[in-house]
Short mmCIF file of C-alpha atoms in Angstrom, two decimals:
data_model
loop_
_atom_site.label_atom_id
_atom_site.label_comp_id
_atom_site.label_asym_id
_atom_site.label_seq_id
_atom_site.Cartn_x
_atom_site.Cartn_y
_atom_site.Cartn_z
CA MET A 1 -83.62 -11.74 -54.24
CA ASP A 2 -86.14 -14.61 -54.16
CA GLY A 3 -85.30 -17.10 -56.88
CA THR A 4 -81.93 -15.48 -57.56
CA LEU A 5 -80.16 -15.58 -54.19
CA LEU A 6 -82.76 -17.08 -51.87
CA ASP A 7 -84.45 -20.36 -52.67
CA LEU A 8 -87.87 -19.76 -54.23
CA ARG A 9 -88.90 -23.09 -52.78
CA PHE A 10 -89.90 -21.21 -49.61
CA ASP A 11 -92.16 -18.73 -51.39
CA ASN A 12 -93.73 -21.39 -53.59
CA TRP A 13 -94.52 -23.45 -50.49
CA PHE A 14 -95.67 -20.40 -48.51
CA TRP A 15 -98.14 -19.14 -51.12
CA GLY A 16 -99.01 -22.49 -52.67
CA THR A 17 -99.45 -24.63 -49.54
CA LEU A 18 -99.41 -22.72 -46.25
CA ILE A 19 -101.59 -19.77 -47.25
CA PRO A 20 -104.32 -21.90 -48.89
CA SER A 21 -104.40 -24.11 -45.79
CA ARG A 22 -104.69 -21.15 -43.40
CA TYR A 23 -107.16 -19.35 -45.66
CA ALA A 24 -109.38 -22.43 -45.80
CA VAL A 25 -109.47 -22.67 -42.00
CA ALA A 26 -110.07 -18.94 -41.55
CA HIS A 27 -112.94 -18.81 -44.04
CA GLY A 28 -114.57 -22.21 -43.57
CA LEU A 29 -113.58 -23.55 -46.98
CA SER A 30 -112.18 -26.82 -48.21
CA GLU A 31 -108.57 -26.59 -49.36
CA ALA A 32 -109.70 -27.11 -52.96
CA GLU A 33 -112.11 -24.19 -52.62
CA ALA A 34 -109.40 -22.07 -51.03
CA HIS A 35 -106.99 -22.84 -53.87
CA ALA A 36 -109.62 -21.81 -56.44
CA VAL A 37 -110.41 -18.53 -54.67
CA LEU A 38 -106.75 -17.68 -54.19
CA ALA A 39 -105.82 -18.53 -57.78
CA SER A 40 -108.31 -15.92 -58.97
CA LYS A 41 -107.04 -13.33 -56.48
CA PHE A 42 -103.42 -13.97 -57.39
CA LYS A 43 -104.08 -13.76 -61.13
CA SER A 44 -105.87 -10.44 -60.79
CA VAL A 45 -102.79 -8.65 -59.43
CA ALA A 46 -99.94 -10.57 -61.10
CA HIS A 47 -97.02 -8.31 -62.06
CA THR A 48 -98.45 -5.36 -60.14
CA LEU A 49 -97.11 -3.83 -56.95
CA ASN A 50 -99.95 -5.40 -54.93
CA TRP A 51 -98.73 -8.88 -55.81
CA TYR A 52 -95.61 -8.19 -53.75
CA CYS A 53 -97.30 -6.19 -50.96
CA ILE A 54 -97.85 -8.16 -47.76
CA GLU A 55 -99.97 -5.33 -46.36
CA TYR A 56 -102.31 -5.78 -49.33
CA TRP A 57 -102.51 -9.54 -48.79
CA THR A 58 -103.06 -9.17 -45.06
CA ARG A 59 -106.12 -7.02 -45.82
CA GLU A 60 -107.30 -9.07 -48.79
CA LEU A 61 -107.02 -12.49 -47.16
CA GLY A 62 -107.73 -11.64 -43.55
CA LEU A 63 -104.46 -13.32 -42.52
CA ASP A 64 -101.45 -11.86 -40.73
CA ILE A 65 -98.93 -12.43 -43.51
CA PRO A 66 -95.87 -11.05 -41.64
CA ALA A 67 -96.63 -13.27 -38.64
CA LEU A 68 -96.98 -16.32 -40.88
CA LYS A 69 -93.65 -15.53 -42.56
CA ARG A 70 -91.97 -15.26 -39.16
CA GLU A 71 -93.57 -18.54 -38.12
CA ALA A 72 -92.03 -20.28 -41.14
CA LEU A 73 -88.68 -18.46 -41.05
CA LEU A 74 -86.58 -21.60 -40.60
CA ARG A 75 -87.55 -22.63 -44.13
CA VAL A 76 -85.85 -19.57 -45.66
CA GLY A 77 -82.41 -20.25 -47.13
CA PHE A 78 -79.90 -19.46 -49.84
CA LEU A 79 -79.86 -21.17 -53.20
CA PRO A 80 -76.85 -23.47 -53.69
CA GLY A 81 -73.67 -21.42 -54.06
CA ALA A 82 -75.38 -18.07 -53.59
CA GLU A 83 -73.80 -17.14 -50.28
CA MET A 84 -70.32 -18.00 -51.54
CA PHE A 85 -71.00 -15.85 -54.61
CA LEU A 86 -72.02 -12.91 -52.41
CA ARG A 87 -68.94 -13.24 -50.20
CA LYS A 88 -66.62 -13.11 -53.19
CA LEU A 89 -68.58 -10.31 -54.83
CA ARG A 90 -68.40 -8.27 -51.62
CA VAL A 91 -64.60 -8.09 -51.79
CA SER A 92 -64.44 -7.53 -55.56
CA GLY A 93 -64.43 -3.74 -55.33
CA LYS A 94 -67.62 -3.46 -57.39
CA ARG A 95 -70.70 -1.59 -56.22
CA VAL A 96 -73.31 -4.23 -55.47
CA LEU A 97 -77.02 -3.45 -55.24
CA LEU A 98 -79.96 -5.56 -54.18
CA VAL A 99 -83.02 -4.52 -56.17
CA THR A 100 -86.05 -6.56 -55.21
CA ASN A 101 -89.81 -6.66 -55.52
CA SER A 102 -89.87 -8.07 -52.02
CA HIS A 103 -91.78 -5.85 -49.60
CA PRO A 104 -89.48 -4.08 -47.08
CA THR A 105 -91.10 -6.01 -44.23
CA THR A 106 -90.50 -9.31 -46.02
CA LEU A 107 -86.89 -8.33 -46.68
CA ALA A 108 -86.42 -7.49 -43.00
CA ILE A 109 -87.97 -10.77 -41.87
CA LYS A 110 -85.85 -12.88 -44.21
CA ASN A 111 -82.78 -10.88 -43.34
CA GLN A 112 -83.18 -12.02 -39.74
CA ARG A 113 -82.64 -15.55 -40.97
CA VAL A 114 -79.93 -15.20 -43.64
CA ALA A 115 -78.29 -11.78 -42.99
CA LEU A 116 -78.53 -11.01 -46.70
CA THR A 117 -78.21 -7.22 -46.66
CA GLN A 118 -74.66 -7.27 -45.27
CA TYR A 119 -73.38 -8.20 -48.71
CA PHE A 120 -74.74 -5.09 -50.48
CA ASP A 121 -73.78 -1.45 -50.73
CA ALA A 122 -77.47 -0.54 -50.94
CA CYS A 123 -80.80 -2.38 -50.98
CA TYR A 124 -83.87 -1.15 -52.86
CA SER A 125 -87.38 -2.54 -52.59
CA SER A 126 -89.79 -1.67 -55.38
CA GLN A 127 -92.49 -0.55 -52.92
CA PRO A 128 -91.14 2.99 -52.34
CA PHE A 129 -90.89 3.44 -56.12
CA ASP A 130 -94.61 2.65 -56.50
CA ALA A 131 -93.78 0.25 -59.33
CA PRO A 132 -92.44 -3.32 -59.53
CA LYS A 133 -89.32 -4.21 -61.48
CA GLU A 134 -91.40 -5.28 -64.48
CA ASN A 135 -92.54 -1.65 -64.84
CA PRO A 136 -90.28 0.95 -66.56
CA ALA A 137 -91.11 3.42 -63.76
CA PHE A 138 -89.08 1.31 -61.34
CA TRP A 139 -85.92 1.60 -63.43
CA ARG A 140 -86.39 5.33 -63.95
CA GLY A 141 -86.79 5.74 -60.19
CA LEU A 142 -83.73 3.62 -59.47
CA ALA A 143 -81.64 5.64 -61.94
CA ALA A 144 -82.68 8.80 -60.11
CA ARG A 145 -81.36 7.34 -56.84
CA GLU A 146 -78.28 5.49 -58.09
CA GLU A 147 -75.72 6.62 -60.63
CA PHE A 148 -75.03 3.57 -62.75
CA ALA A 149 -74.20 3.01 -66.39
CA PRO A 150 -76.73 0.54 -67.86
CA GLN A 151 -74.28 -0.54 -70.55
CA ARG A 152 -71.80 -1.60 -67.83
CA THR A 153 -74.31 -3.14 -65.42
CA LEU A 154 -74.89 -6.84 -64.77
CA PHE A 155 -78.41 -7.69 -63.65
CA ILE A 156 -79.52 -11.18 -62.61
CA ASP A 157 -83.14 -12.27 -62.13
CA ASP A 158 -85.43 -15.28 -62.40
CA SER A 159 -88.42 -13.41 -63.92
CA LEU A 160 -88.64 -13.00 -67.68
CA PRO A 161 -90.95 -9.93 -67.50
CA VAL A 162 -88.45 -8.27 -65.15
CA LEU A 163 -85.51 -9.12 -67.40
CA GLU A 164 -87.39 -7.83 -70.45
CA CYS A 165 -88.04 -4.53 -68.70
CA ALA A 166 -84.40 -4.24 -67.63
CA ARG A 167 -83.31 -4.92 -71.22
CA ASP A 168 -85.70 -2.26 -72.53
CA PHE A 169 -84.20 0.19 -70.04
CA GLY A 170 -80.80 -0.47 -71.57
CA ILE A 171 -79.09 -2.81 -69.12
CA ALA A 172 -76.62 -4.63 -71.29
CA HIS A 173 -75.57 -7.65 -69.24
CA LEU A 174 -78.47 -9.87 -68.23
CA ARG A 175 -78.60 -13.38 -66.82
CA ALA A 176 -81.70 -15.49 -66.22
CA VAL A 177 -81.69 -18.00 -63.36
CA ARG A 178 -82.86 -21.38 -64.59
CA ARG A 179 -83.23 -23.02 -61.14
CA PRO A 180 -84.92 -20.45 -58.85
CA ASP A 181 -86.63 -23.24 -56.87
CA SER A 182 -84.24 -25.99 -55.79
CA GLY A 183 -87.11 -28.45 -55.63
CA ALA A 184 -88.53 -27.78 -59.09
CA PRO A 185 -87.38 -28.57 -62.64
CA PRO A 186 -85.40 -25.91 -64.54
CA GLN A 187 -87.52 -23.14 -66.05
CA ALA A 188 -87.37 -21.71 -69.56
CA THR A 189 -85.31 -18.53 -69.90
CA GLY A 190 -86.38 -17.39 -73.36
CA SER A 191 -83.74 -15.47 -75.28
CA PHE A 192 -81.73 -14.57 -72.18
CA ALA A 193 -78.38 -16.08 -71.32
CA ALA A 194 -79.13 -18.67 -68.65
CA ILE A 195 -77.37 -19.84 -65.50
CA ASP A 196 -78.52 -22.55 -63.11
CA GLY A 197 -77.38 -20.36 -60.23
CA VAL A 198 -75.28 -17.28 -59.51
CA ALA A 199 -72.27 -19.41 -58.45
CA GLU A 200 -71.68 -20.06 -62.17
CA LEU A 201 -70.62 -16.43 -62.53
CA LEU A 202 -67.59 -16.80 -60.24
#
């Protein structure tokens, strides 16, 4: 979702600028001190379910993360061409799934802004599976809920660890998004076939 369909520029700003600023105020720190503390906290849970859990971060940081996301909702938006891609995909006759590490509350908040879920036959957050997409347990759980043939499935993501896990599960058609953040330079995509954005697949 984020970095594939929605512009990761919002999340990078939210966690890299807004949260350090609010954390510094709440805890009597300079912004430099807040950045240092948060960098350590973020690193300790990278690629785990807690990294994506806003309930965890609300407790850990002493900040109301859902309220802050709602406050900044106008910054949420699609990546270039993503909404057109979804509209055309919706009428293609294919079963279309949103599988995201985004917490269900975050998905609901962002959906208020961009009405993303209307384009999908089903939406799955990793939270109920107790494993993020970079964990094989997620894909086993998804396969238990959805009948899909990995060798005939196209999966698009901006995270190399997620794509590697999907490949190990057997998903045959993988694309890595090179421009997940419209305000940042292109990112490396390793050995995966790369696209700047999903509109290239039309």
